[in-house]
């Protein structure tokens, strides 16, 4: 039984007739002014990294029936600096070539947060995602009320963090969108046709991600479990095949797998859905590709290895929890498996972005993805050495793992959106080092990413400081579990 938890009571909303739309992208204002090709990187394109405040984007939502209409020469541009809804002249959006604007976007607030979703929130959640995924995410939302409300809730809370708005009004707006989404999702769950739609699982996935970013850890498990069940039902339905003809569904499965595996290595999940032929990843159309995935930021080859490492770590957890760091207490069977896992993780260290990612993003982001992948590989080794081998922090192997993570991070510019992908490696390294220079480097990097309004970075940074102040000898996941703290480093 799938249960979706509402933050407060909300009445059901009637669904509206679907309106087929598409979203058109243009280059940023500076690239158009200079008449050069823009790579559309959000929130700041590659050409504008030195002068980010000049990088402005416009948004146009047009119906497919009107897709052949001439487009305006100068789309409405919005500043990178966060703005309040009252400061946005939303009449500009209405003046775009929109024949059948969804009734769901009839209010000033909904139009404003749709803009925030497109220009700030979606690029922050998926900085390397293919263009078609973001495009379809938004166009599907305009046709699906419960998905739209979930995404508007995400944009609302993200914008509040960007401008530092902690007022009750801001919180109430996010709750309103969330509860409208949950109400609509419950209605969709009662219809077999709606339950099998990718948009239904996508709504639940968005709600779950919002929980993580907003620190609502008491209900995120329910939403994650709901996503898993929806995906299984959808993918096992008759005449439903998961293949390359539906890349949007593949992205959704990878989104779930990313959140699930990071919950697993954070000590709050089992990872059972991520291994074996019957796993969700096992239903990918062919063998797992070896390139760096543009949703995860690392090769999907790493996911089953991490899941199995976490399960083996659970078997040695009694030693870690008691503060006993003796690898000679491990059984020969666990030692052999740990050696196999180490070899397998090292074997996938050298991975690059796919050609499709290079074609879409140019050279800069694919180069950075090589290092996000390396950060995850060495974080996986650090996790293995600390949780399975039970090596102490000062052990040379552990110190080498941390140095390799930090070296990978140093190859990613501090304000690049690629940093959004590597919260787990940064946090893992930070909690496993007592070296002041290492901690300062990690603090600085997390502060750069936190400035993007990402609540998961804010919460993780606070918990890392709490862990440092405790001077405990326990592993960070054990310490947080004992103190009733939950975090998913997504």
CSV table of C-alpha atoms in Angstrom, one decimal:
chain,number,residue,atom,x,y,z
A,1,UNK,CA,0.0,0.0,0.0
A,2,UNK,CA,1.4,3.4,-1.0
A,3,UNK,CA,0.9,6.2,1.5
A,4,UNK,CA,1.7,9.8,0.8
A,5,UNK,CA,1.8,12.0,3.9
A,6,UNK,CA,0.3,15.5,3.8
A,7,UNK,CA,1.9,18.2,5.8
A,8,UNK,CA,-1.5,19.6,6.7
A,9,UNK,CA,-5.1,19.0,5.7
A,10,UNK,CA,-6.0,20.0,2.1
A,11,UNK,CA,-9.1,19.5,0.0
A,12,UNK,CA,-8.9,17.6,-3.2
A,13,UNK,CA,-8.6,19.6,-6.4
A,14,UNK,CA,-10.4,18.8,-9.6
A,15,UNK,CA,-8.1,17.9,-12.4
A,16,UNK,CA,-8.0,20.1,-15.5
A,17,UNK,CA,-8.1,19.0,-19.1
A,18,UNK,CA,-4.6,18.3,-20.4
A,19,UNK,CA,-3.0,21.0,-22.5
A,20,UNK,CA,-0.1,20.0,-24.7
A,21,UNK,CA,2.7,22.5,-24.5
A,22,UNK,CA,6.4,22.8,-25.0
A,23,UNK,CA,9.0,25.1,-23.6
A,24,UNK,CA,11.3,27.1,-25.8
A,25,UNK,CA,14.9,28.0,-24.8
A,26,UNK,CA,16.9,30.9,-26.1
A,27,UNK,CA,20.5,32.0,-25.4
A,28,UNK,CA,21.3,34.3,-22.5
A,29,UNK,CA,21.1,38.0,-23.0
A,30,UNK,CA,24.9,38.5,-23.2
A,31,UNK,CA,25.4,35.8,-25.8
A,32,UNK,CA,22.5,37.2,-27.9
A,33,UNK,CA,24.0,40.7,-27.5
A,34,UNK,CA,27.4,39.4,-28.7
A,35,UNK,CA,25.8,37.2,-31.4
A,36,UNK,CA,27.6,34.1,-30.2
A,37,UNK,CA,26.4,30.6,-29.6
A,38,UNK,CA,25.2,30.1,-26.0
A,39,UNK,CA,25.5,26.6,-24.4
A,40,UNK,CA,22.4,27.4,-22.2
A,41,UNK,CA,24.1,26.3,-19.0
A,42,UNK,CA,22.0,27.4,-16.0
A,43,UNK,CA,22.0,29.5,-14.0
A,44,UNK,CA,25.1,31.0,-15.7
A,45,UNK,CA,26.3,29.9,-19.1
A,46,UNK,CA,30.0,29.1,-19.7
A,47,UNK,CA,30.7,32.3,-21.5
A,48,UNK,CA,29.4,34.4,-18.6
A,49,UNK,CA,31.2,32.7,-15.7
A,50,UNK,CA,33.4,35.7,-15.1
A,51,UNK,CA,30.4,38.1,-15.1
A,52,UNK,CA,27.5,36.0,-13.8
A,53,UNK,CA,25.2,39.0,-13.1
A,54,UNK,CA,25.0,39.8,-16.9
A,55,UNK,CA,23.8,36.3,-17.7
A,56,UNK,CA,20.0,36.6,-18.1
A,57,UNK,CA,17.5,34.1,-19.5
A,58,UNK,CA,13.9,34.5,-20.7
A,59,UNK,CA,11.1,31.9,-20.5
A,60,UNK,CA,8.5,31.2,-23.1
A,61,UNK,CA,5.8,28.5,-22.7
A,62,UNK,CA,4.0,27.9,-26.0
A,63,UNK,CA,1.4,25.3,-27.0
A,64,UNK,CA,2.3,22.8,-29.7
A,65,UNK,CA,-0.6,24.0,-31.8
A,66,UNK,CA,1.0,27.4,-31.8
A,67,UNK,CA,4.5,26.1,-32.2
A,68,UNK,CA,4.8,27.4,-35.7
A,69,UNK,CA,4.0,31.0,-34.7
A,70,UNK,CA,6.9,33.5,-35.1
A,71,UNK,CA,8.7,33.9,-31.8
A,72,UNK,CA,9.5,37.3,-30.3
A,73,UNK,CA,12.9,38.8,-31.1
A,74,UNK,CA,13.5,39.7,-27.5
A,75,UNK,CA,12.2,37.2,-24.9
A,76,UNK,CA,11.6,38.6,-21.5
A,77,UNK,CA,14.8,38.4,-19.4
A,78,UNK,CA,15.0,38.0,-15.7
A,79,UNK,CA,18.0,38.9,-13.5
A,80,UNK,CA,20.1,36.1,-11.9
A,81,UNK,CA,19.7,37.9,-8.6
A,82,UNK,CA,16.7,36.4,-6.6
A,83,UNK,CA,13.6,38.5,-6.7
A,84,UNK,CA,10.4,38.5,-4.8
A,85,UNK,CA,7.1,37.6,-6.5
A,86,UNK,CA,5.8,41.2,-6.0
A,87,UNK,CA,8.8,42.5,-8.0
A,88,UNK,CA,8.1,40.4,-11.1
A,89,UNK,CA,5.9,41.9,-13.8
A,90,UNK,CA,4.2,38.6,-14.6
A,91,UNK,CA,2.2,40.4,-17.4
A,92,UNK,CA,5.3,39.9,-19.4
A,93,UNK,CA,4.8,36.2,-19.3
A,94,UNK,CA,1.2,36.5,-20.4
A,95,UNK,CA,2.4,38.6,-23.4
A,96,UNK,CA,4.4,35.6,-24.6
A,97,UNK,CA,2.8,33.7,-27.5
A,98,UNK,CA,0.6,31.5,-25.3
A,99,UNK,CA,-2.8,30.6,-26.7
A,100,UNK,CA,-3.8,28.0,-24.2
A,101,UNK,CA,-2.1,28.9,-20.9
A,102,UNK,CA,-3.0,26.3,-18.3
A,103,UNK,CA,-5.6,27.4,-15.8
A,104,UNK,CA,-3.2,26.2,-13.2
A,105,UNK,CA,-0.9,29.1,-14.1
A,106,UNK,CA,-3.6,31.7,-13.7
A,107,UNK,CA,-2.1,33.3,-10.6
A,108,UNK,CA,0.8,35.7,-10.4
A,109,UNK,CA,2.5,33.4,-7.9
A,110,UNK,CA,2.3,30.2,-10.0
A,111,UNK,CA,3.7,32.0,-13.1
A,112,UNK,CA,6.5,33.4,-11.0
A,113,UNK,CA,7.5,30.1,-9.4
A,114,UNK,CA,7.3,28.3,-12.8
A,115,UNK,CA,9.9,30.8,-13.9
A,116,UNK,CA,12.0,30.0,-10.8
A,117,UNK,CA,11.6,26.3,-11.5
A,118,UNK,CA,12.9,26.7,-15.0
A,119,UNK,CA,15.8,29.0,-14.4
A,120,UNK,CA,16.9,28.2,-10.8
A,121,UNK,CA,15.4,25.0,-9.2
A,122,UNK,CA,15.5,22.4,-12.0
A,123,UNK,CA,19.1,23.4,-13.1
A,124,UNK,CA,20.2,23.2,-9.4
A,125,UNK,CA,18.6,19.7,-8.9
A,126,UNK,CA,19.9,18.4,-12.2
A,127,UNK,CA,22.9,20.5,-13.3
A,128,UNK,CA,24.1,18.0,-15.9
A,129,UNK,CA,20.8,16.6,-17.1
A,130,UNK,CA,20.0,16.4,-20.8
A,131,UNK,CA,17.9,19.2,-22.2
A,132,UNK,CA,15.0,16.9,-23.0
A,133,UNK,CA,14.6,15.9,-19.4
A,134,UNK,CA,14.2,19.4,-18.1
A,135,UNK,CA,12.0,20.3,-21.1
A,136,UNK,CA,9.7,17.3,-20.6
A,137,UNK,CA,9.7,17.8,-16.8
A,138,UNK,CA,8.1,21.2,-17.2
A,139,UNK,CA,5.9,20.5,-20.1
A,140,UNK,CA,4.5,17.4,-18.3
A,141,UNK,CA,3.9,19.5,-15.3
A,142,UNK,CA,1.7,21.9,-17.2
A,143,UNK,CA,-0.5,19.0,-18.3
A,144,UNK,CA,-0.5,17.2,-14.8
A,145,UNK,CA,-1.8,19.2,-11.9
A,146,UNK,CA,-0.3,17.2,-9.1
A,147,UNK,CA,3.2,17.2,-10.7
A,148,UNK,CA,2.9,21.0,-11.3
A,149,UNK,CA,2.1,21.6,-7.7
A,150,UNK,CA,5.0,19.4,-6.4
A,151,UNK,CA,7.4,21.3,-8.6
A,152,UNK,CA,6.0,24.7,-7.6
A,153,UNK,CA,6.5,23.6,-4.0
A,154,UNK,CA,10.1,22.8,-4.8
A,155,UNK,CA,10.6,26.2,-6.5
A,156,UNK,CA,8.9,28.0,-3.7
A,157,UNK,CA,11.1,26.6,-1.0
A,158,UNK,CA,14.2,26.9,-3.1
A,159,UNK,CA,13.5,30.6,-3.8
A,160,UNK,CA,12.8,31.2,-0.1
A,161,UNK,CA,16.3,29.9,0.7
A,162,UNK,CA,17.9,32.0,-2.1
A,163,UNK,CA,16.5,35.3,-0.7
A,164,UNK,CA,16.6,34.3,3.0
A,165,UNK,CA,12.9,34.5,3.4
A,166,UNK,CA,11.9,32.6,6.6
A,167,UNK,CA,8.5,34.2,7.0
A,168,UNK,CA,5.4,32.2,7.9
A,169,UNK,CA,3.9,33.4,4.6
A,170,UNK,CA,6.6,31.8,2.6
A,171,UNK,CA,6.3,28.5,4.5
A,172,UNK,CA,2.6,28.5,4.1
A,173,UNK,CA,2.9,28.9,0.3
A,174,UNK,CA,5.2,25.9,0.1
A,175,UNK,CA,2.7,23.9,2.2
A,176,UNK,CA,-0.2,24.9,0.1
A,177,UNK,CA,1.5,23.7,-3.1
A,178,UNK,CA,2.6,20.5,-1.4
A,179,UNK,CA,-0.8,19.6,-0.1
A,180,UNK,CA,-2.5,20.3,-3.4
A,181,UNK,CA,0.1,18.0,-5.0
A,182,UNK,CA,-0.5,15.2,-2.4
A,183,UNK,CA,-4.3,15.6,-2.8
A,184,UNK,CA,-4.1,15.3,-6.6
A,185,UNK,CA,-1.6,12.4,-6.3
A,186,UNK,CA,-4.0,10.4,-4.1
A,187,UNK,CA,-6.7,10.9,-6.6
A,188,UNK,CA,-4.4,9.7,-9.4
A,189,UNK,CA,-3.5,6.6,-7.4
A,190,UNK,CA,-7.1,5.5,-7.6
A,191,UNK,CA,-7.0,5.4,-11.3
A,192,UNK,CA,-5.1,2.5,-13.0
A,193,UNK,CA,-4.3,4.5,-16.1
A,194,UNK,CA,-3.0,7.4,-14.0
A,195,UNK,CA,-1.0,5.1,-11.7
A,196,UNK,CA,0.9,3.7,-14.7
A,197,UNK,CA,1.9,7.1,-16.0
A,198,UNK,CA,5.5,8.2,-15.5
A,199,UNK,CA,4.2,11.6,-14.3
A,200,UNK,CA,2.6,10.0,-11.3
A,201,UNK,CA,5.9,8.4,-10.1
A,202,UNK,CA,7.6,11.7,-11.0
A,203,UNK,CA,5.3,13.6,-8.6
A,204,UNK,CA,6.1,11.3,-5.8
A,205,UNK,CA,9.8,11.5,-6.6
A,206,UNK,CA,9.6,15.3,-6.5
A,207,UNK,CA,7.8,15.3,-3.1
A,208,UNK,CA,10.5,12.9,-1.8
A,209,UNK,CA,13.3,15.2,-3.0
A,210,UNK,CA,11.6,18.2,-1.5
A,211,UNK,CA,11.5,16.4,1.8
A,212,UNK,CA,15.2,15.8,1.7
A,213,UNK,CA,16.0,19.4,0.7
A,214,UNK,CA,13.7,20.9,3.3
A,215,UNK,CA,14.8,18.5,6.1
A,216,UNK,CA,11.4,16.8,6.4
A,217,UNK,CA,13.1,13.5,7.3
A,218,UNK,CA,10.1,12.2,9.3
A,219,UNK,CA,8.1,11.6,6.1
A,220,UNK,CA,10.7,11.2,3.3
A,221,UNK,CA,10.8,7.5,3.8
A,222,UNK,CA,7.1,7.1,3.1
A,223,UNK,CA,7.5,9.1,-0.1
A,224,UNK,CA,10.6,7.1,-1.2
A,225,UNK,CA,8.7,3.8,-0.5
A,226,UNK,CA,5.8,5.1,-2.5
A,227,UNK,CA,8.1,6.0,-5.5
A,228,UNK,CA,9.6,2.5,-5.4
A,229,UNK,CA,6.2,0.8,-5.5
A,230,UNK,CA,4.9,3.1,-8.3
A,231,UNK,CA,8.0,2.4,-10.4
A,232,UNK,CA,7.7,-1.3,-9.9
A,233,UNK,CA,4.0,-1.3,-10.9
A,234,UNK,CA,4.7,1.0,-13.9
A,235,UNK,CA,7.7,-1.0,-15.2
A,236,UNK,CA,6.0,-4.4,-14.7
A,237,UNK,CA,2.7,-3.5,-16.4
A,238,UNK,CA,1.8,-5.5,-19.5
A,239,UNK,CA,3.2,-4.2,-22.8
A,240,UNK,CA,5.4,-1.8,-20.9
A,241,UNK,CA,9.1,-2.1,-21.8
A,242,UNK,CA,11.9,0.0,-20.4
A,243,UNK,CA,14.1,0.8,-23.3
A,244,UNK,CA,15.9,3.5,-25.0
A,245,UNK,CA,12.7,4.7,-26.7
A,246,UNK,CA,11.6,6.2,-23.4
A,247,UNK,CA,14.7,8.0,-22.0
A,248,UNK,CA,12.5,10.1,-19.7
A,249,UNK,CA,11.5,7.0,-17.7
A,250,UNK,CA,15.2,6.0,-17.6
A,251,UNK,CA,16.1,9.4,-16.1
A,252,UNK,CA,13.3,8.9,-13.5
A,253,UNK,CA,14.7,5.4,-12.5
A,254,UNK,CA,18.2,6.9,-12.2
A,255,UNK,CA,16.8,9.8,-10.1
A,256,UNK,CA,15.3,7.3,-7.7
A,257,UNK,CA,18.4,5.1,-7.7
A,258,UNK,CA,20.5,8.1,-6.8
A,259,UNK,CA,18.4,9.1,-3.9
A,260,UNK,CA,18.0,5.5,-2.7
A,261,UNK,CA,21.7,4.7,-2.8
A,262,UNK,CA,22.7,7.9,-1.0
A,263,UNK,CA,20.1,7.0,1.7
A,264,UNK,CA,21.7,3.6,1.9
A,265,UNK,CA,25.3,4.9,2.5
A,266,UNK,CA,23.9,7.4,4.9
A,267,UNK,CA,22.8,4.5,7.1
A,268,UNK,CA,19.1,4.9,6.7
A,269,UNK,CA,18.2,2.4,4.0
A,270,UNK,CA,19.1,-1.1,2.9
A,271,UNK,CA,19.8,-0.7,-0.8
A,272,UNK,CA,17.9,-4.0,-1.6
A,273,UNK,CA,16.1,-2.3,-4.6
A,274,UNK,CA,19.5,-1.6,-6.3
A,275,UNK,CA,21.0,-5.1,-6.7
A,276,UNK,CA,20.2,-8.1,-8.8
A,277,UNK,CA,18.3,-8.7,-12.0
A,278,UNK,CA,15.0,-7.9,-10.4
A,279,UNK,CA,16.2,-4.5,-9.2
A,280,UNK,CA,15.0,-1.3,-10.8
A,281,UNK,CA,18.5,-0.9,-12.3
A,282,UNK,CA,18.3,-4.4,-13.5
A,283,UNK,CA,15.5,-3.4,-15.8
A,284,UNK,CA,17.7,-1.0,-17.8
A,285,UNK,CA,17.6,-1.9,-21.5
A,286,UNK,CA,21.1,-3.4,-21.6
A,287,UNK,CA,24.2,-3.6,-19.6
A,288,UNK,CA,24.8,-0.5,-17.4
A,289,UNK,CA,26.7,2.0,-19.5
A,290,UNK,CA,30.3,2.8,-18.4
A,291,UNK,CA,30.2,6.5,-19.0
A,292,UNK,CA,29.5,9.1,-16.2
A,293,UNK,CA,25.8,9.5,-15.9
A,294,UNK,CA,24.3,13.0,-16.4
A,295,UNK,CA,21.7,12.5,-13.7
A,296,UNK,CA,23.9,11.0,-11.0
A,297,UNK,CA,27.3,12.5,-11.7
A,298,UNK,CA,29.1,9.1,-11.6
A,299,UNK,CA,28.9,5.9,-13.5
A,300,UNK,CA,25.9,3.7,-12.7
A,301,UNK,CA,28.3,0.8,-12.4
A,302,UNK,CA,29.1,2.2,-8.9
A,303,UNK,CA,25.5,1.9,-7.5
A,304,UNK,CA,25.3,-1.9,-7.0
A,305,UNK,CA,28.9,-1.9,-5.6
A,306,UNK,CA,27.9,0.8,-3.1
A,307,UNK,CA,24.7,-1.1,-2.2
A,308,UNK,CA,26.6,-4.3,-1.5
A,309,UNK,CA,29.3,-2.4,0.5
A,310,UNK,CA,26.6,-0.9,2.7
A,311,UNK,CA,25.1,-4.3,3.3
A,312,UNK,CA,28.5,-5.7,4.3
A,313,UNK,CA,29.2,-2.7,6.5
A,314,UNK,CA,26.0,-3.5,8.4
A,315,UNK,CA,27.5,-6.9,9.3
A,316,UNK,CA,30.5,-5.2,10.8
A,317,UNK,CA,28.5,-2.4,12.4
A,318,UNK,CA,28.6,-3.9,15.9
A,319,UNK,CA,32.3,-3.3,15.9
A,320,UNK,CA,32.1,0.2,14.6
A,321,UNK,CA,29.3,1.1,17.1
A,322,UNK,CA,31.3,-0.1,20.0
A,323,UNK,CA,34.4,1.9,18.9
A,324,UNK,CA,36.4,-1.3,18.2
A,325,UNK,CA,38.6,-0.8,15.1
A,326,UNK,CA,40.2,-4.1,14.5
A,327,UNK,CA,40.0,-5.6,11.1
A,328,UNK,CA,41.2,-9.0,12.5
A,329,UNK,CA,37.7,-9.3,13.9
A,330,UNK,CA,36.3,-9.7,10.4
A,331,UNK,CA,35.5,-13.2,9.1
A,332,UNK,CA,37.5,-14.5,6.2
A,333,UNK,CA,34.3,-14.4,4.1
A,334,UNK,CA,33.9,-10.7,4.7
A,335,UNK,CA,37.6,-10.1,4.1
A,336,UNK,CA,37.3,-11.8,0.8
A,337,UNK,CA,34.2,-9.9,-0.2
A,338,UNK,CA,35.8,-6.6,0.8
A,339,UNK,CA,38.8,-7.3,-1.4
A,340,UNK,CA,36.5,-8.1,-4.3
A,341,UNK,CA,34.6,-4.9,-3.8
A,342,UNK,CA,37.8,-2.8,-3.6
A,343,UNK,CA,39.1,-4.3,-6.8
A,344,UNK,CA,35.7,-3.7,-8.6
A,345,UNK,CA,35.5,-0.1,-7.4
A,346,UNK,CA,39.1,0.7,-8.5
A,347,UNK,CA,38.4,-0.9,-11.9
A,348,UNK,CA,35.8,1.8,-12.8
A,349,UNK,CA,37.8,4.8,-11.6
A,350,UNK,CA,38.5,6.1,-15.1
A,351,UNK,CA,35.2,7.0,-16.6
A,352,UNK,CA,34.2,10.0,-18.9
A,353,UNK,CA,31.0,11.6,-19.9
A,354,UNK,CA,29.0,10.2,-22.8
A,355,UNK,CA,29.2,11.7,-26.3
A,356,UNK,CA,25.6,12.9,-25.9
A,357,UNK,CA,26.6,14.9,-22.8
A,358,UNK,CA,29.6,16.4,-24.6
A,359,UNK,CA,27.4,17.4,-27.6
A,360,UNK,CA,24.9,19.1,-25.4
A,361,UNK,CA,27.2,20.8,-22.8
A,362,UNK,CA,30.4,21.4,-24.7
A,363,UNK,CA,33.7,20.6,-23.1
A,364,UNK,CA,33.7,22.2,-19.7
A,365,UNK,CA,31.0,20.3,-17.9
A,366,UNK,CA,32.0,16.8,-19.3
A,367,UNK,CA,35.5,17.5,-18.0
A,368,UNK,CA,34.1,18.3,-14.6
A,369,UNK,CA,32.0,15.1,-14.6
A,370,UNK,CA,35.1,13.1,-14.8
A,371,UNK,CA,36.1,14.5,-11.4
A,372,UNK,CA,32.7,14.2,-9.9
A,373,UNK,CA,32.9,10.5,-10.7
A,374,UNK,CA,36.4,10.2,-9.2
A,375,UNK,CA,35.1,11.9,-6.1
A,376,UNK,CA,32.4,9.3,-5.7
A,377,UNK,CA,34.9,6.4,-6.5
A,378,UNK,CA,37.3,7.5,-3.8
A,379,UNK,CA,34.4,8.2,-1.4
A,380,UNK,CA,33.2,4.6,-2.0
A,381,UNK,CA,36.7,3.4,-1.1
A,382,UNK,CA,36.8,5.6,2.0
A,383,UNK,CA,33.4,4.1,3.0
A,384,UNK,CA,34.7,0.6,2.4
A,385,UNK,CA,37.9,1.1,4.3
A,386,UNK,CA,36.2,2.8,7.3
A,387,UNK,CA,33.0,0.8,7.5
A,388,UNK,CA,34.1,-2.7,6.4
A,389,UNK,CA,37.9,-2.8,7.0
A,390,UNK,CA,37.3,-0.7,10.1
A,391,UNK,CA,40.5,1.2,9.6
A,392,UNK,CA,41.1,4.3,11.9
A,393,UNK,CA,41.1,7.8,10.6
A,394,UNK,CA,44.9,8.2,10.8
A,395,UNK,CA,45.5,5.0,8.8
A,396,UNK,CA,47.6,5.8,5.6
A,397,UNK,CA,44.9,4.2,3.4
A,398,UNK,CA,42.2,6.4,4.8
A,399,UNK,CA,44.3,9.5,4.5
A,400,UNK,CA,45.0,8.6,0.9
A,401,UNK,CA,41.3,8.2,0.2
A,402,UNK,CA,40.5,11.7,1.7
A,403,UNK,CA,43.4,13.2,-0.3
A,404,UNK,CA,42.1,11.7,-3.5
A,405,UNK,CA,38.6,13.0,-2.9
A,406,UNK,CA,39.9,16.5,-2.2
A,407,UNK,CA,42.1,16.4,-5.3
A,408,UNK,CA,39.1,15.5,-7.4
A,409,UNK,CA,37.1,18.4,-5.8
A,410,UNK,CA,40.0,20.8,-6.5
A,411,UNK,CA,39.6,20.1,-10.2
A,412,UNK,CA,36.0,21.4,-10.1
A,413,UNK,CA,35.7,25.2,-10.0
A,414,UNK,CA,34.3,26.4,-6.6
A,415,UNK,CA,31.1,28.0,-8.1
A,416,UNK,CA,30.5,25.4,-10.8
A,417,UNK,CA,27.1,23.7,-10.7
A,418,UNK,CA,28.9,20.3,-10.8
A,419,UNK,CA,29.5,20.8,-7.1
A,420,UNK,CA,25.8,20.2,-6.5
A,421,UNK,CA,26.4,16.5,-7.4
A,422,UNK,CA,29.1,15.7,-4.9
A,423,UNK,CA,27.5,16.3,-1.5
A,424,UNK,CA,28.2,12.8,-0.3
A,425,UNK,CA,31.9,12.7,-1.2
A,426,UNK,CA,32.5,16.1,0.4
A,427,UNK,CA,30.5,15.3,3.6
A,428,UNK,CA,32.1,11.9,3.9
A,429,UNK,CA,35.6,13.2,3.6
A,430,UNK,CA,34.8,16.1,6.0
A,431,UNK,CA,33.5,13.7,8.7
A,432,UNK,CA,36.5,11.4,8.3
A,433,UNK,CA,39.3,13.9,8.7
A,434,UNK,CA,40.6,15.7,11.7
A,435,UNK,CA,43.1,17.8,9.7
A,436,UNK,CA,42.2,21.5,10.0
A,437,UNK,CA,43.3,22.4,6.4
A,438,UNK,CA,41.1,19.6,5.0
A,439,UNK,CA,38.1,20.8,7.1
A,440,UNK,CA,38.6,24.4,6.0
A,441,UNK,CA,38.7,23.3,2.3
A,442,UNK,CA,35.5,21.3,2.7
A,443,UNK,CA,33.7,24.1,4.6
A,444,UNK,CA,34.6,26.6,1.9
A,445,UNK,CA,33.4,24.4,-0.9
A,446,UNK,CA,30.1,23.6,0.9
A,447,UNK,CA,29.5,27.3,1.6
A,448,UNK,CA,29.9,28.0,-2.2
A,449,UNK,CA,27.2,25.5,-3.0
A,450,UNK,CA,25.0,26.5,0.0
A,451,UNK,CA,24.8,30.0,-1.5
A,452,UNK,CA,22.7,28.4,-4.3
A,453,UNK,CA,19.8,27.9,-1.9
A,454,UNK,CA,20.2,24.2,-1.5
A,455,UNK,CA,18.7,23.1,1.8
A,456,UNK,CA,20.4,19.7,1.8
A,457,UNK,CA,23.8,21.4,1.8
A,458,UNK,CA,22.7,23.8,4.6
A,459,UNK,CA,21.5,20.9,6.7
A,460,UNK,CA,24.6,18.7,6.0
A,461,UNK,CA,27.0,21.5,6.8
A,462,UNK,CA,25.3,22.1,10.1
A,463,UNK,CA,25.4,18.4,11.0
A,464,UNK,CA,29.0,18.1,10.0
A,465,UNK,CA,29.9,21.0,12.4
A,466,UNK,CA,27.9,19.2,15.1
A,467,UNK,CA,29.8,16.0,14.5
A,468,UNK,CA,33.2,17.8,14.7
A,469,UNK,CA,32.2,19.5,17.9
A,470,UNK,CA,31.3,16.1,19.5
A,471,UNK,CA,34.9,14.8,19.2
A,472,UNK,CA,33.3,11.3,19.1
A,473,UNK,CA,35.2,8.2,18.0
A,474,UNK,CA,32.0,6.8,16.4
A,475,UNK,CA,31.5,6.8,12.6
A,476,UNK,CA,29.3,9.7,11.5
A,477,UNK,CA,26.4,7.5,10.5
A,478,UNK,CA,26.4,5.7,13.8
A,479,UNK,CA,26.7,8.9,15.7
A,480,UNK,CA,23.8,10.5,14.0
A,481,UNK,CA,21.6,7.4,14.3
A,482,UNK,CA,22.3,7.4,18.1
A,483,UNK,CA,21.2,11.0,18.3
A,484,UNK,CA,18.1,10.7,16.2
A,485,UNK,CA,19.5,12.6,13.2
A,486,UNK,CA,18.7,11.5,9.7
A,487,UNK,CA,20.2,12.9,6.5
A,488,UNK,CA,20.3,11.8,2.9
A,489,UNK,CA,23.2,13.4,1.1
A,490,UNK,CA,21.5,14.0,-2.2
